[in-house]
Every structure is written in structure tokens, then in C-alpha cells.
Tab-separated table of C-alpha atoms in Angstrom:
chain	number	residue	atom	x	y	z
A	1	UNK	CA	101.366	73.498	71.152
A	2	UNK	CA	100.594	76.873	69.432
A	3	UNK	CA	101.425	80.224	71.168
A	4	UNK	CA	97.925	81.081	71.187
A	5	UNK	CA	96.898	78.267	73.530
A	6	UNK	CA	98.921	80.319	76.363
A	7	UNK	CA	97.257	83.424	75.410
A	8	UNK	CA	93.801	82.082	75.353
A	9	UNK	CA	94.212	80.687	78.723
A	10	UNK	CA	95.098	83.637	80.062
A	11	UNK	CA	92.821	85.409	78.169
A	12	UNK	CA	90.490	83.227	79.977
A	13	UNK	CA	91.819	83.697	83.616
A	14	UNK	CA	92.676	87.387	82.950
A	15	UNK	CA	90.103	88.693	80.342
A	16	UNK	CA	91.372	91.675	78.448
A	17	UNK	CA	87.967	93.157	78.173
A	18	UNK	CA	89.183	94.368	82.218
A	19	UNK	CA	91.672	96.592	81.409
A	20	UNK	CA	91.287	100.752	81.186
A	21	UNK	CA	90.559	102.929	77.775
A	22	UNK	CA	94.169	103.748	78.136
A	23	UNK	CA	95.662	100.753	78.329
A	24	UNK	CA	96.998	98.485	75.745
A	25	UNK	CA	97.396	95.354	77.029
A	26	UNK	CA	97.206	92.140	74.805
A	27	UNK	CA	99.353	91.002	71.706
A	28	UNK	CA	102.136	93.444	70.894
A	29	UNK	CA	104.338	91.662	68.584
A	30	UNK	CA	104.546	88.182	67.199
A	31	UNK	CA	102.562	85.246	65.575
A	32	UNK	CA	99.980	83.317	67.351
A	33	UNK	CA	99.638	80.456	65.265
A	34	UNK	CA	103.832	79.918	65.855
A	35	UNK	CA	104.903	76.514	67.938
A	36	UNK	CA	105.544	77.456	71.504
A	37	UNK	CA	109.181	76.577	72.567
A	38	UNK	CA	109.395	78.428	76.137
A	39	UNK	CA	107.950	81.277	78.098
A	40	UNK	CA	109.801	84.285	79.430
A	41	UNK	CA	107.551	86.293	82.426
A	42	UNK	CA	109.209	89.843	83.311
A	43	UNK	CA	107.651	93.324	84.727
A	44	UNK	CA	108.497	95.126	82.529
A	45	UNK	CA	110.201	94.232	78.320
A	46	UNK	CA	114.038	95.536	79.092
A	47	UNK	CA	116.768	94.655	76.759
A	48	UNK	CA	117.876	92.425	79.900
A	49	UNK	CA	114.829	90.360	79.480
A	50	UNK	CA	115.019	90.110	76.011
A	51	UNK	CA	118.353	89.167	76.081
A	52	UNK	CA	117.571	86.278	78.595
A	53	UNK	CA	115.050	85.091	76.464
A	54	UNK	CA	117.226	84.560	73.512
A	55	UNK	CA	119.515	83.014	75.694
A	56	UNK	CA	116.498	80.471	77.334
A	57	UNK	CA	114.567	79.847	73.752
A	58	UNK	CA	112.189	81.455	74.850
A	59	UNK	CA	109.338	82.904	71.918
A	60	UNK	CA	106.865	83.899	73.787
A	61	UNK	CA	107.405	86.912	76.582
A	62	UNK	CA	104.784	87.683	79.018
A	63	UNK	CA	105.142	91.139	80.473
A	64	UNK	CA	103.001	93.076	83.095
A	65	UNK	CA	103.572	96.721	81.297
A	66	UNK	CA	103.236	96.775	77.877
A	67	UNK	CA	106.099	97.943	75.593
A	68	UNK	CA	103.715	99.633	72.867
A	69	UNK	CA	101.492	102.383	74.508
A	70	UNK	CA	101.134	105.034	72.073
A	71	UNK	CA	100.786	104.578	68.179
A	72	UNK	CA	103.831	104.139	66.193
A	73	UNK	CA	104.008	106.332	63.272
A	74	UNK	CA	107.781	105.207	62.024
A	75	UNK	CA	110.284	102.977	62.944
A	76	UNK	CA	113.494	104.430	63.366
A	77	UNK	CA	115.802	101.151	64.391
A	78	UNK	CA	118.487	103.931	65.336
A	79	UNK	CA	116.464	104.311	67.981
A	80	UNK	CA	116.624	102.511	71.272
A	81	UNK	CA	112.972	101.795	71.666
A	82	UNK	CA	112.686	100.197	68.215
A	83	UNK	CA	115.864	98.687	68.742
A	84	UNK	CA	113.732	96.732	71.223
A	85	UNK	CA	111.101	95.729	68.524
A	86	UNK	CA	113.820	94.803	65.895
A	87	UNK	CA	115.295	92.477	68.038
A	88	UNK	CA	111.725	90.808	69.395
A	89	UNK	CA	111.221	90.574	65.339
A	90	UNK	CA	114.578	89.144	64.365
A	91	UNK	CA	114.316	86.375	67.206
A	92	UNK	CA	110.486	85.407	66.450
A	93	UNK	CA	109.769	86.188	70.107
A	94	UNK	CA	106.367	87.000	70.457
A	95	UNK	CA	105.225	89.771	73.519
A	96	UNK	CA	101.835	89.428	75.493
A	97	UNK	CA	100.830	91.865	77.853
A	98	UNK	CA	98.572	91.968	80.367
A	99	UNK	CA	98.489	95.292	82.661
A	100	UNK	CA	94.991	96.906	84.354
A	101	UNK	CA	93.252	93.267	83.288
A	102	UNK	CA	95.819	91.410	85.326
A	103	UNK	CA	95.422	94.447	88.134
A	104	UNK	CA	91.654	94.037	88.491
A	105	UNK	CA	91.208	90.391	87.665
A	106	UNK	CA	90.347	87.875	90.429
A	107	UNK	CA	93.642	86.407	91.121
A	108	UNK	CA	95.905	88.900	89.375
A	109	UNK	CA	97.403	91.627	91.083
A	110	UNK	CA	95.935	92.603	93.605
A	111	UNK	CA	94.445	89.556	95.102
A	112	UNK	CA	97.917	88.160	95.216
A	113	UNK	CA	99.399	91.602	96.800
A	114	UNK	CA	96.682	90.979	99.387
A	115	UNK	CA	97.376	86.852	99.672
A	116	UNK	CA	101.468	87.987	99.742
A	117	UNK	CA	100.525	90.788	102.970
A	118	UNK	CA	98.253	87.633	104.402
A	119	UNK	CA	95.286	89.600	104.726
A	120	UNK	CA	91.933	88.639	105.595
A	121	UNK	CA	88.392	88.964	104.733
A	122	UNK	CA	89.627	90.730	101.032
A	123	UNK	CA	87.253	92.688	99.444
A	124	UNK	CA	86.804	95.193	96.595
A	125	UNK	CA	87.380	98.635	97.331
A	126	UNK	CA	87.166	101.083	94.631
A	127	UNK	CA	83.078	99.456	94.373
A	128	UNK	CA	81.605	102.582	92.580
A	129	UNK	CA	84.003	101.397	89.459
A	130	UNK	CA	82.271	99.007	86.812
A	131	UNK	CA	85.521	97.117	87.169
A	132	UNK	CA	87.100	97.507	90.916
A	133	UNK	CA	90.671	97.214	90.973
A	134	UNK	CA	92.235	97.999	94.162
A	135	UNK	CA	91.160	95.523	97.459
A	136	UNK	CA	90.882	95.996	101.143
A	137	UNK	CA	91.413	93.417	104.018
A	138	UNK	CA	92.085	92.852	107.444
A	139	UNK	CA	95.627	92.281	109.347
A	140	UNK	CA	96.033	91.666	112.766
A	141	UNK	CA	96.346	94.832	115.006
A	142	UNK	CA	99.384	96.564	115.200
A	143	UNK	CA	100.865	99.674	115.203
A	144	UNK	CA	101.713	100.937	111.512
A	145	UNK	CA	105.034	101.025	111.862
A	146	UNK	CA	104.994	97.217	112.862
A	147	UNK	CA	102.595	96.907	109.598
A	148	UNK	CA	105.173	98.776	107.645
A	149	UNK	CA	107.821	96.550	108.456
A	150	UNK	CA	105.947	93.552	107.664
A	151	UNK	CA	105.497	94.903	104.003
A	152	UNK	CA	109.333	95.668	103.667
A	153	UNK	CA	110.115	91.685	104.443
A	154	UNK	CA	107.453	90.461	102.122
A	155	UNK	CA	107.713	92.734	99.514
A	156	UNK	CA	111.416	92.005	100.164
A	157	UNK	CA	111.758	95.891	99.162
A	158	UNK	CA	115.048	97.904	100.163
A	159	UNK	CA	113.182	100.549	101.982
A	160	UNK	CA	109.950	102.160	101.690
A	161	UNK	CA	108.113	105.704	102.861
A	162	UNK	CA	105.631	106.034	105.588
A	163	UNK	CA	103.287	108.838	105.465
A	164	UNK	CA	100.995	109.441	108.917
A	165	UNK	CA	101.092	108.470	112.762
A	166	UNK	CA	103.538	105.367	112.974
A	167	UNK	CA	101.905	104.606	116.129
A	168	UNK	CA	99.104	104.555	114.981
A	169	UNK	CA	97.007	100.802	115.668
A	170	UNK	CA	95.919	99.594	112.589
A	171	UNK	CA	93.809	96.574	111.655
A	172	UNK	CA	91.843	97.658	107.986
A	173	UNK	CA	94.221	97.838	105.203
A	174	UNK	CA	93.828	98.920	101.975
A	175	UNK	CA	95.527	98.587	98.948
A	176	UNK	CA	96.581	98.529	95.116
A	177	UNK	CA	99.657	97.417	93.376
A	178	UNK	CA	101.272	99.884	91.167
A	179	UNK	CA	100.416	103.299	91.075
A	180	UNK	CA	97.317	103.553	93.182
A	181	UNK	CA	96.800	107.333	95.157
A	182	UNK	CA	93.865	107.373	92.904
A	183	UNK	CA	92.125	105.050	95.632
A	184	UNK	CA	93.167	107.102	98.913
A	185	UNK	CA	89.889	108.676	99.071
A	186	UNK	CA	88.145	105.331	98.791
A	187	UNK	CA	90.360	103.479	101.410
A	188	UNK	CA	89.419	106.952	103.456
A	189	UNK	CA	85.560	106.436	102.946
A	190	UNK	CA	86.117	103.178	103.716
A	191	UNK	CA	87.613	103.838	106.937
A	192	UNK	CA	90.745	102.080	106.567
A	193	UNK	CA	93.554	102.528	108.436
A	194	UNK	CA	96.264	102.357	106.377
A	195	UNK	CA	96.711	101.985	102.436
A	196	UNK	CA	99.965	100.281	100.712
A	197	UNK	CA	100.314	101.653	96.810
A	198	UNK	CA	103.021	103.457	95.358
A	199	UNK	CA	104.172	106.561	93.473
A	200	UNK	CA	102.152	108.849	95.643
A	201	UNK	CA	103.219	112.545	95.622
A	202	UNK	CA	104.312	114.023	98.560
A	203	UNK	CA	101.724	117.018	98.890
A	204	UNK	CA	98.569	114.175	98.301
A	205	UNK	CA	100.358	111.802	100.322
A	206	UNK	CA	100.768	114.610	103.454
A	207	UNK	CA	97.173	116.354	102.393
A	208	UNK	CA	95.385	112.735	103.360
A	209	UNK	CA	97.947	111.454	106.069
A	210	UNK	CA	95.730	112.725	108.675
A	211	UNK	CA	92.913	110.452	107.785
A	212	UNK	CA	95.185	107.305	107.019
A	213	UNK	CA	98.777	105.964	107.273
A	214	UNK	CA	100.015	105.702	103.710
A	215	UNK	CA	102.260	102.834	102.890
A	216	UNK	CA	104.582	103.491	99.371
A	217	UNK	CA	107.184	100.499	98.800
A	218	UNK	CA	107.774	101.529	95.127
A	219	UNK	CA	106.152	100.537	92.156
A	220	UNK	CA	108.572	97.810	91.241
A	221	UNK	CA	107.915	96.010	94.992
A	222	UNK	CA	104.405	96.717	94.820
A	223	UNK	CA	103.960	94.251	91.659
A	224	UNK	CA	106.864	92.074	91.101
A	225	UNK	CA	105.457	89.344	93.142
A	226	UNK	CA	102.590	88.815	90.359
A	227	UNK	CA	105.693	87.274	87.840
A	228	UNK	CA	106.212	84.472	90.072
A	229	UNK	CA	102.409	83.640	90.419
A	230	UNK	CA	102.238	83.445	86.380
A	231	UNK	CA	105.038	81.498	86.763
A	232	UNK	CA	103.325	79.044	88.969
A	233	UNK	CA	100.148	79.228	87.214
A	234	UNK	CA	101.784	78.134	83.662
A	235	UNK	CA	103.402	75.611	85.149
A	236	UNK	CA	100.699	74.052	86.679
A	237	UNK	CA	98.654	73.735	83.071
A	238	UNK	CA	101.709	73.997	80.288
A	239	UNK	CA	104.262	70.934	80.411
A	240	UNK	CA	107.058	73.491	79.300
A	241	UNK	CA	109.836	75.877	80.540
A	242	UNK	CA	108.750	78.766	82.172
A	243	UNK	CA	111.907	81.656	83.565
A	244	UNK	CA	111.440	84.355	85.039
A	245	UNK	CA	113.595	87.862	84.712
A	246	UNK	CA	113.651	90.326	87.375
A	247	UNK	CA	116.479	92.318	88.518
A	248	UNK	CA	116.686	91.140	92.169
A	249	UNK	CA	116.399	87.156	92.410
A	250	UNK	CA	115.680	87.555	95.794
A	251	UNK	CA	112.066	87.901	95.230
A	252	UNK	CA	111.974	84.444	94.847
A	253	UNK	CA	110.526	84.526	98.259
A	254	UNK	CA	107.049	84.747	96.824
A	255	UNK	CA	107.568	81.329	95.874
């Protein structure tokens, strides 16, 4: 089987045509037409998961944000950013990325953030957008602080920040993994009760936390659940190995 039999299912599942102007998700380095041997899936492509997949045989990595942004104009391997791509080139390890398509894709991001929180009723919420990424849903009602410690255990997250009235009684929830204050207003119009994103600054997060009880786990939290649903998902349809690297095994739980 040919690397590009992986990518065009997922292609397939996750169409690239979803993700933002900005982004740069797709194939970053490698040879599609190369025989697969194993699959690495990690957040984000750190030395650490290259490393461990050299170590697993792996030649094809899947990450969530993509290495190569911005336009290379040299490559200086004294550098420790190219020393990344000298190593992917030296191994034959080919890199995949999927980032905004996997975030606003059914079943990608944020339809698993919402299955992992057990919401109900999930919805789009950003619905103005040609392509809506972040989702709302329903919880059982609670007060947020009971809500808030709910996301710590499944996001299995050392600590997060709550913005707003913790006694609040919420039921609406609305959210996006990642870096998501973009959305507060909507979740507001919306008349959610709470949102759960991350990377929210502190004067937007205490300018809105009138209207609604923000939720920020981290951006790591907020996402790393999505590596163990590729996981699953290549499984299911590729007879082959698929590891997974993340720095805190214990997220697992998502299993």
C-alpha cells in the first residue's frame, strides 16, 4: 500500500479544500507514491516525535499543526527548524497535515471535543461562515464551576482558567478547540452560557465575562484528544501500525 492511499482517505473524510487562506495544511514533505511501512499521529512535528518515528518505522507522520507555514527562502541545516526537515528527508518520513480542515470537518475537531464533553443536540455555531468551525451543544444543568471541572477530568488537563460567575447554572455550551476567542461573540449571540476554547487574552476574556462564563484549558488540552480519534479511525480501515506521540500518555483516556 502506497502512502497516498492514507492521504486520499483522509483527504476524503477531512477535505483540504476546508481549511483557512492562511493555513497550510496538506503534504509538507515526502513522496506519495513511497510503500507505507507505519503511521506516526502527533499534535504538533517535535524532534520527540520524529525521533519516535524513526524508532517505530514509521514513514508517514500525521500532524494536526503543520511544520511549514511561511515560505522557505533557504535552508540553513545549522538551524534548528531545518534541522527538523533534514532529518524528515534523511529518514524518508513523509509529513501530512491537516489543521483548520480537520477543525471544521464533520468528525474532526470539534465534533469530537463536543462527543469527548458528551454534549447534546451539537450544532454549528459560527453559521454566518461559508465553512463553520466552532459547535455548540447542550450539557446537563449545572453550575459552571461543576461544568469546569468536568472539562479538567476529560480533557485530563492539569488546571485550567475560569473567566465569569462560577455559580452561574449553565446548560448551552459553546465551543472550539484550539485558539477560538474569535467565536465569543457568536456563542454570546447565541445565548450560550458558557464557551470552552483556549488562548483567550485576559482583557477579551474579562470584557465578555459578563455575558458568558469562559472556559480556557490550554491549547494543547483543547485538541490532543483528536490524535487518538485518527488513531482509531486508521485503524479501523489500514491493516497497519498506527502510534501515537504526545507528551502526557495519560490522555489515553480518550480511548
Amino acid at each position: 500500500m502506497k502512502i497516498k492511499e492514507v492521504i486520499e482517505f483522509l483527504d476524503e473524510k477531512f477535505p483540504l479544500d476546508l481549511q483557512e487562506d492562511w493555513d497550510n495544511s496538506g503534504l509538507q514533505i515526502g513522496n506519495v507514491e513511497n510503500e507505507l511501512k507505519n503511521i506516526m499521529i502527533s499534535l504538533d512535528l517535535t524532534d520527540e516525535a520524529i525521533d519516535s518515528a524513526i524508532e517505530s518505522s514509521c514513514n508517514l507522520i500525521i500532524n494536526h499543526h503543520p511544520l511549514i507555514f511561511s515560505p522557505i527562502k533557504s535552508i540553513d541545516l545549522s538551524s534548528d527548524y531545518n534541522k527538523k526537515i533534514e532529518k524528515l528527508i534523511k529518514n524518508d518520513i513523509s509529513v501530512f497535515a491537516m489543521h483548520t480542515n480537520l477543525d471544521t470537518a464533520k468528525g474532526g475537531v470539534n465534533d469530537n471535543f463536543a462527543k469527548v464533553l458528551e454534549l447534546d443536540k451539537v450544532e454549528f455555531l459560527d453559521t454566518e461562515n461559508e465553512h463553520p468551525m466552532a459547535r455548540l451543544g447542550f450539557t446537563k444543568e449545572q453550575s459552571s464551576q461543576e461544568f469546569a471541572e468536568f472539562v479538567k477530568e476529560k480533557l485530563a488537563c492539569k488546571g485550567l482558567i475560569v473567566y465569569g460567575d462560577k455559580e452561574k447554572i449553565i446548560k448551552k455550551v459553546a465551543l472550539c478547540g484550539g485558539a477560538g476567542s474569535d467565536f465569543i461573540g457568536d456563542a454570546i449571540k447565541k445565548n450560550c452560557d458558557v464557551i470552552v476554547t483556549s488562548d483567550v487574552k485576559y482583557h477579551e476574556a474579562i470584557d465578555n465575562s459578563e455575558d458568558i462564563v469562559i472556559i480556557d484549558p490550554g491549547h494543547f488540552a483543547s485538541e490532543n484528544h483528536i490524535i487518538y480519534m485518527l488513531e482509531n479511525l486508521l485503524k479501523d480501515k489500514f491493516l497497519i501500525e498506527i502510534y501515537t506521540n504526545s507528551p502526557d500518555d495519560s490522555h489515553r483516556f480518550f480511548k
